[in-house]
C-alpha positions as a Markdown table, in Angstrom:
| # | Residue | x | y | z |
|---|---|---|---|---|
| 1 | Unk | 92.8 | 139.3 | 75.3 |
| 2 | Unk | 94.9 | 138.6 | 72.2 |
| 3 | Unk | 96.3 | 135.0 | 71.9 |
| 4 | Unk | 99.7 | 134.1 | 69.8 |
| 5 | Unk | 99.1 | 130.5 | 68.0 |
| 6 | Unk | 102.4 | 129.1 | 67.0 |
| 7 | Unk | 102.8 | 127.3 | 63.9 |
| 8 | Unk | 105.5 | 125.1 | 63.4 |
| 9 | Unk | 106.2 | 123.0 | 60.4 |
| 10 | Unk | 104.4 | 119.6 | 61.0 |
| 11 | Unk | 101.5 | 121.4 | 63.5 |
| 12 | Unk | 98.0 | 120.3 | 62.6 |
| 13 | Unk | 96.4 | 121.6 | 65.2 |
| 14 | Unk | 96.9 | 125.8 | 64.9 |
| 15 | Unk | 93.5 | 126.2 | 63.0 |
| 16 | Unk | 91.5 | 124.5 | 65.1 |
| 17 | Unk | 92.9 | 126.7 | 68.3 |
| 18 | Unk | 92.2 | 129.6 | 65.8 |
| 19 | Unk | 88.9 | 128.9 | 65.9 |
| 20 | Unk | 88.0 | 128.0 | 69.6 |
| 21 | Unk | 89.5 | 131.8 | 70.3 |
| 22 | Unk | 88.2 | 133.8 | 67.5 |
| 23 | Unk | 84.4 | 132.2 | 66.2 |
| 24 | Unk | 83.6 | 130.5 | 69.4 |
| 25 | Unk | 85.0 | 133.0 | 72.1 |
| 26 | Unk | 84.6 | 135.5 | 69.9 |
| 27 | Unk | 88.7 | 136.9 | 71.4 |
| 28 | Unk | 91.2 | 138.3 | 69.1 |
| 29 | Unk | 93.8 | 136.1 | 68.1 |
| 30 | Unk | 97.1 | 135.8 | 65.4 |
| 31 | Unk | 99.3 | 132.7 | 63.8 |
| 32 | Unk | 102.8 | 133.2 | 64.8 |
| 33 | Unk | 105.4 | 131.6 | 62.9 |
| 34 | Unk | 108.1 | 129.1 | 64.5 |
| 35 | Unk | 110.7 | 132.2 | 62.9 |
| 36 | Unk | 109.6 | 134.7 | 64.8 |
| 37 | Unk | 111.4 | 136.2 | 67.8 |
| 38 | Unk | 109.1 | 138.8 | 69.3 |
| 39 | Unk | 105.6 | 137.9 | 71.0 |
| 40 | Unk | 105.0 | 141.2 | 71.9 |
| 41 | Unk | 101.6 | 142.7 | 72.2 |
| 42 | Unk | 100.1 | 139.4 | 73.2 |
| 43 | Unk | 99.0 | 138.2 | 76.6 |
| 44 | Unk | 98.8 | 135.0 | 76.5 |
| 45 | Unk | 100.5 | 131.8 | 73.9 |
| 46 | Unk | 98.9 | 128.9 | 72.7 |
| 47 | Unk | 101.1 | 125.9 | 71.5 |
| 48 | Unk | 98.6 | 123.8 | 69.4 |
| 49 | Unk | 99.0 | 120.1 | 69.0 |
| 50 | Unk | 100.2 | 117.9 | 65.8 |
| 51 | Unk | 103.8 | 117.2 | 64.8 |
| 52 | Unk | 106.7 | 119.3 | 64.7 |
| 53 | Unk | 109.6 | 118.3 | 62.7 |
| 54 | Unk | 107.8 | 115.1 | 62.1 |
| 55 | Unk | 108.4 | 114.1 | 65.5 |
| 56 | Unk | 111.6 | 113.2 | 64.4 |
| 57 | Unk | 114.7 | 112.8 | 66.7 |
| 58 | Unk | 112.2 | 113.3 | 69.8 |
| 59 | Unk | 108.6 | 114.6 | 70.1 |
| 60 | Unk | 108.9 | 118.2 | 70.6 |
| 61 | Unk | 112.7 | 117.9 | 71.0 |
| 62 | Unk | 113.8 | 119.8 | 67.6 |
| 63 | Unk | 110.6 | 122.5 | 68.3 |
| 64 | Unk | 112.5 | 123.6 | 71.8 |
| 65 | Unk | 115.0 | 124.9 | 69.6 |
| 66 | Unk | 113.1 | 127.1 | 66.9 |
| 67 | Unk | 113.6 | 131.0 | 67.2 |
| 68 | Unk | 110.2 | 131.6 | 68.8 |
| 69 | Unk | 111.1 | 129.4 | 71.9 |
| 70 | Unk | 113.2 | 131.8 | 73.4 |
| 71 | Unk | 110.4 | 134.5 | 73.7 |
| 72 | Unk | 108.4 | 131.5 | 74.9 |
| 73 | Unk | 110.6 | 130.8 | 77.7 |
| 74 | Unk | 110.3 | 134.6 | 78.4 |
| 75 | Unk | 106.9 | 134.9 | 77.7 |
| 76 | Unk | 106.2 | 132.4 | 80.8 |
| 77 | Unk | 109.1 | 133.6 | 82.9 |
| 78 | Unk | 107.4 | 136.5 | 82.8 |
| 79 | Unk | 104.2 | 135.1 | 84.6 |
| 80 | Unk | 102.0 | 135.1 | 81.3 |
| 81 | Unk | 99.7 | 132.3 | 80.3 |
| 82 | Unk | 100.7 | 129.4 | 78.3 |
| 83 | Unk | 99.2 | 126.4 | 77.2 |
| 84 | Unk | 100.6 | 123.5 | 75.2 |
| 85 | Unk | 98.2 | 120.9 | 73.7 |
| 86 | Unk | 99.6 | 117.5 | 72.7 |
| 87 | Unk | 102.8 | 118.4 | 70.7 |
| 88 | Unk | 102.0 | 121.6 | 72.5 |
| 89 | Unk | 103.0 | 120.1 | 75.9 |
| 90 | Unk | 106.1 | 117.5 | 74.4 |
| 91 | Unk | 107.5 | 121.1 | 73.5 |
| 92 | Unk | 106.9 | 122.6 | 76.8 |
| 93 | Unk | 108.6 | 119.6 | 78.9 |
| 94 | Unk | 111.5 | 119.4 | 76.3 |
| 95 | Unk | 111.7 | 123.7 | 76.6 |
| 96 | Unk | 112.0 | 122.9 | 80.1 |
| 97 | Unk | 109.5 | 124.8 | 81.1 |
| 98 | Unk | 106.8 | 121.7 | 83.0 |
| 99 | Unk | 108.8 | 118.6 | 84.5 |
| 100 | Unk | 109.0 | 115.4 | 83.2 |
| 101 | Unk | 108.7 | 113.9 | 80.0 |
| 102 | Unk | 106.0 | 112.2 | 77.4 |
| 103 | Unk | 107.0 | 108.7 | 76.6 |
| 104 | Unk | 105.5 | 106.5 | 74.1 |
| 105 | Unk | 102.4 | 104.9 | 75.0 |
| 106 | Unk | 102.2 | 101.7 | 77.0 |
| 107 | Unk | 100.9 | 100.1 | 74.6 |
| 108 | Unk | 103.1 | 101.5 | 71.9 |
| 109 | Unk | 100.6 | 102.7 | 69.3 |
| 110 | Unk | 98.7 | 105.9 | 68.6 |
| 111 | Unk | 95.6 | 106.3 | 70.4 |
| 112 | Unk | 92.5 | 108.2 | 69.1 |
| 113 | Unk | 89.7 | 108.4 | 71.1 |
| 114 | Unk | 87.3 | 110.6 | 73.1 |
| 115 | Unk | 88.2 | 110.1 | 77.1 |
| 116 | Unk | 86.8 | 110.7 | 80.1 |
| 117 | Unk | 88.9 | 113.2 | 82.6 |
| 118 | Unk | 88.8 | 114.3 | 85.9 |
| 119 | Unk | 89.5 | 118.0 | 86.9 |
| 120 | Unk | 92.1 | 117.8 | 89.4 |
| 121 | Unk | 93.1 | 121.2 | 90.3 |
| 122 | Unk | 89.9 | 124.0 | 89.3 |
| 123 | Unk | 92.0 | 126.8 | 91.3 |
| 124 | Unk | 94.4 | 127.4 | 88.1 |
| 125 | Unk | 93.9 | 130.0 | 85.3 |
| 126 | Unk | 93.2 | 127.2 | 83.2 |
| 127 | Unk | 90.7 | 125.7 | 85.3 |
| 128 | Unk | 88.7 | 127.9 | 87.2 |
| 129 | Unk | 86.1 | 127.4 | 85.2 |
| 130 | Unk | 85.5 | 123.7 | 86.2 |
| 131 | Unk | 84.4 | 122.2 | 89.4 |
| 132 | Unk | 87.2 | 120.2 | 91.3 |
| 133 | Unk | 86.2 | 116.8 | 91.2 |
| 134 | Unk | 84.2 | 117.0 | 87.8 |
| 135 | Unk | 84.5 | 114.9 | 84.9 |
| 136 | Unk | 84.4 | 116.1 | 81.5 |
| 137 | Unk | 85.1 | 114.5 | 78.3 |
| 138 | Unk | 88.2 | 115.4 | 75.8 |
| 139 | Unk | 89.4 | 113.6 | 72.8 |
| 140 | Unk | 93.3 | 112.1 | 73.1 |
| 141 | Unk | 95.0 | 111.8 | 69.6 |
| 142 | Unk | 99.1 | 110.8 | 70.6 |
| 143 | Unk | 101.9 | 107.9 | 70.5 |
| 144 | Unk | 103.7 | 109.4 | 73.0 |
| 145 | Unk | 101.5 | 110.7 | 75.7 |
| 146 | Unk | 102.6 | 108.4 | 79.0 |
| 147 | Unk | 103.8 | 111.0 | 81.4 |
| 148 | Unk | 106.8 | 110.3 | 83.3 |
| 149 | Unk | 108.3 | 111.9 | 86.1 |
| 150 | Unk | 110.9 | 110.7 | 88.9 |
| 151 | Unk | 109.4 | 110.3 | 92.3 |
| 152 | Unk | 110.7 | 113.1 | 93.9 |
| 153 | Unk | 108.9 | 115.2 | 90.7 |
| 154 | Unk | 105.7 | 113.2 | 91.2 |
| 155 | Unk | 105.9 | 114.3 | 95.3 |
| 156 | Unk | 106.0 | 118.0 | 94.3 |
| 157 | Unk | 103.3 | 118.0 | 91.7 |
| 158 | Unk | 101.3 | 116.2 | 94.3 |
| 159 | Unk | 102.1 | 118.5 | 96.7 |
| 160 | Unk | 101.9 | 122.0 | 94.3 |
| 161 | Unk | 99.0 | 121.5 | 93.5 |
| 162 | Unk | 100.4 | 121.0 | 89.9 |
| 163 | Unk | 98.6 | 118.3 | 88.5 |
| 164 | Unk | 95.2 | 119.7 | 86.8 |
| 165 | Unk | 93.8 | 117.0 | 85.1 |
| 166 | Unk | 93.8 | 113.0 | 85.3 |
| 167 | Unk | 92.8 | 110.5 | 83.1 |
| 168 | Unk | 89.6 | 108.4 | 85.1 |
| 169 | Unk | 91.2 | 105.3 | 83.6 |
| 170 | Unk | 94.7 | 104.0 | 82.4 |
| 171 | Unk | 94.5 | 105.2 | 79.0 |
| 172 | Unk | 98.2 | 104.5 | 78.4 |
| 173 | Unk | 100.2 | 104.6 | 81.1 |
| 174 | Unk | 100.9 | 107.7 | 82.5 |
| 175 | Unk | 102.1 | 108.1 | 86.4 |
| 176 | Unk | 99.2 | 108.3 | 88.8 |
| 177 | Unk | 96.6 | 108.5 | 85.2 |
| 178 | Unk | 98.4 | 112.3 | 84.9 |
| 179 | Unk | 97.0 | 114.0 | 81.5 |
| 180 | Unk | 97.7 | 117.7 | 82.2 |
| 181 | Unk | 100.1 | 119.3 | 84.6 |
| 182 | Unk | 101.1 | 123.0 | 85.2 |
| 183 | Unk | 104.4 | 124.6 | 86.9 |
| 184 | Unk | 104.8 | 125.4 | 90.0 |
| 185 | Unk | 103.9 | 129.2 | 88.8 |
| 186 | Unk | 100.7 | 127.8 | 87.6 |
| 187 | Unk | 101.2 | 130.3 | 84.5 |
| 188 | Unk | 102.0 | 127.3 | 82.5 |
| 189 | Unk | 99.6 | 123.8 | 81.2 |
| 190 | Unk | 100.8 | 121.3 | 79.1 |
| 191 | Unk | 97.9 | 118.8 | 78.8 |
| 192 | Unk | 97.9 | 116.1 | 76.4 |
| 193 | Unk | 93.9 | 115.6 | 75.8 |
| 194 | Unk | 92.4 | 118.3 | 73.1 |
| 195 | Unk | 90.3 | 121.0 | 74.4 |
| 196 | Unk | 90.2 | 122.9 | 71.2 |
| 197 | Unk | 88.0 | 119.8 | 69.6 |
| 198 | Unk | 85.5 | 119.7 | 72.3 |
| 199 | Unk | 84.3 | 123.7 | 72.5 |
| 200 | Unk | 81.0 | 122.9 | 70.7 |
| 201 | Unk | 77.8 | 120.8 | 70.7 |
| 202 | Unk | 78.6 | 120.7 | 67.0 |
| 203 | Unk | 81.5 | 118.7 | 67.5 |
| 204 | Unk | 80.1 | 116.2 | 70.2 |
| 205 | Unk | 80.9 | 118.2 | 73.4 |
| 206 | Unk | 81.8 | 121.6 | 75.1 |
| 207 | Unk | 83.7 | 120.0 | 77.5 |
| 208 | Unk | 86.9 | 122.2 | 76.3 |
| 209 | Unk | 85.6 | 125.5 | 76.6 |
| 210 | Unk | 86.1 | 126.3 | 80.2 |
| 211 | Unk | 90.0 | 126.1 | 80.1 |
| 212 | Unk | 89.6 | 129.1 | 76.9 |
| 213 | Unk | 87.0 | 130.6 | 79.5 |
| 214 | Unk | 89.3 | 130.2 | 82.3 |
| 215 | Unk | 92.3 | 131.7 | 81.1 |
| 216 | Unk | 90.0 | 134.8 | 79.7 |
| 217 | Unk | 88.7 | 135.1 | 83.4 |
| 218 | Unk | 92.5 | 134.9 | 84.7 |
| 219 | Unk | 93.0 | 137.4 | 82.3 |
| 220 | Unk | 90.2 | 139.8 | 83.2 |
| 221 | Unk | 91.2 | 139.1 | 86.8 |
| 222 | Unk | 94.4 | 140.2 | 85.8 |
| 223 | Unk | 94.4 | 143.3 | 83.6 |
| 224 | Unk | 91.1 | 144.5 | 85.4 |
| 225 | Unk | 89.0 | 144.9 | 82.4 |
């Protein structure tokens, strides 16, 4: 498979997806810039975490309206893969392309920690690779990472199937411990824990891996290779 990782101005977080794909899957994968209009030849985008624009006006809210967005849009209306990290999934929800919104923390300042998680959903091409029930380990590195939804929202993610990952504890306020939902095409994750950080013993835990494993799988599944 060959991955697009967008690069917007303010994204910390592109090299480090760079890496997961290329060195540790061993996958083919190219930067795409935030100008760019096409994402042709690709099969699946990565939308890596950090700080677009500064987070300035709204996290994620000035990135929904660089160029690349619109092949985005079409990228996942299209039924590809897509996966937002952090900023990654601000963008997503503010592309309107996952529900709800991230709000500032609850308790209103940055949080940067390693956190335990429990895999919600492991029947997702971003999950399959998990065991429903488990709990893994992932740091969380946000201000604004309390997911919000109104309640008829929360009903349908319940009932979708949408939610993939929950926080085992209140980590800072998010509706029903929610850290990672995808849409209702389940072709779309935004998750707001890091994966990329966690693919090797060398950085503490592997604990990240399976959602770049399970999206190759998905992929495999898909194109038959």
């Amino acid at each position: 498979m060959k991955f697009a990782v967008l690069v917007f101005p303010g994204s910390n977080c592109d090299a480090d997806l760079y890496h997961a794909i290329v060195d540790v899957c061993h996958e083919e994968a190219a930067y795409v810039s935030y100008t760019a209009t096409s994402l042709a030849g690709f099969d699946a985008v990565l939308i890596p975490g950090g700080f677009s624009y500064g987070d300035y006006l709204r996290s994620g809210a000035i990135a929904k309206l660089a160029p690349i967005m619109t092949a985005v849009v079409a990228f996942a209306k299209a039924g590809k893969p897509v996966l937002g990290i952090c900023n990654g999934f601000q963008i997503l929800t503010e592309a309107g392309l996952l529900p709800g919104a991230l709000l500032p923390n609850r308790q209103t300042h940055f949080i940067c920690e390693t956190v335990a998680l429990q895999v919600e959903n492991s029947d997702t091409r971003f999950t399959n690779q998990y065991v429903k029930g488990a709990t893994i380990a992932l740091p969380i590195a946000h201000g604004e990472g309390n997911y919000y939804c109104d309640p008829e929202t929360l009903a349908q993610l319940h009932a979708n199937h949408q939610i993939a990952f929950t926080y085992a504890t209140d980590v800072n306020g998010s509706l029903d411990n929610i850290a990672g939902i995808t849409n209702e095409a389940g072709n779309v994750l935004g998750m707001m824990p890091h994966p990329e950080r966690a693919v090797e013993a060398l950085l503490g835990s592997a604990d990240g891996l399976g959602v770049f494993q399970s999206i190759l799988k998905s992929g495999v599944a898909t194109h038959g290779e």
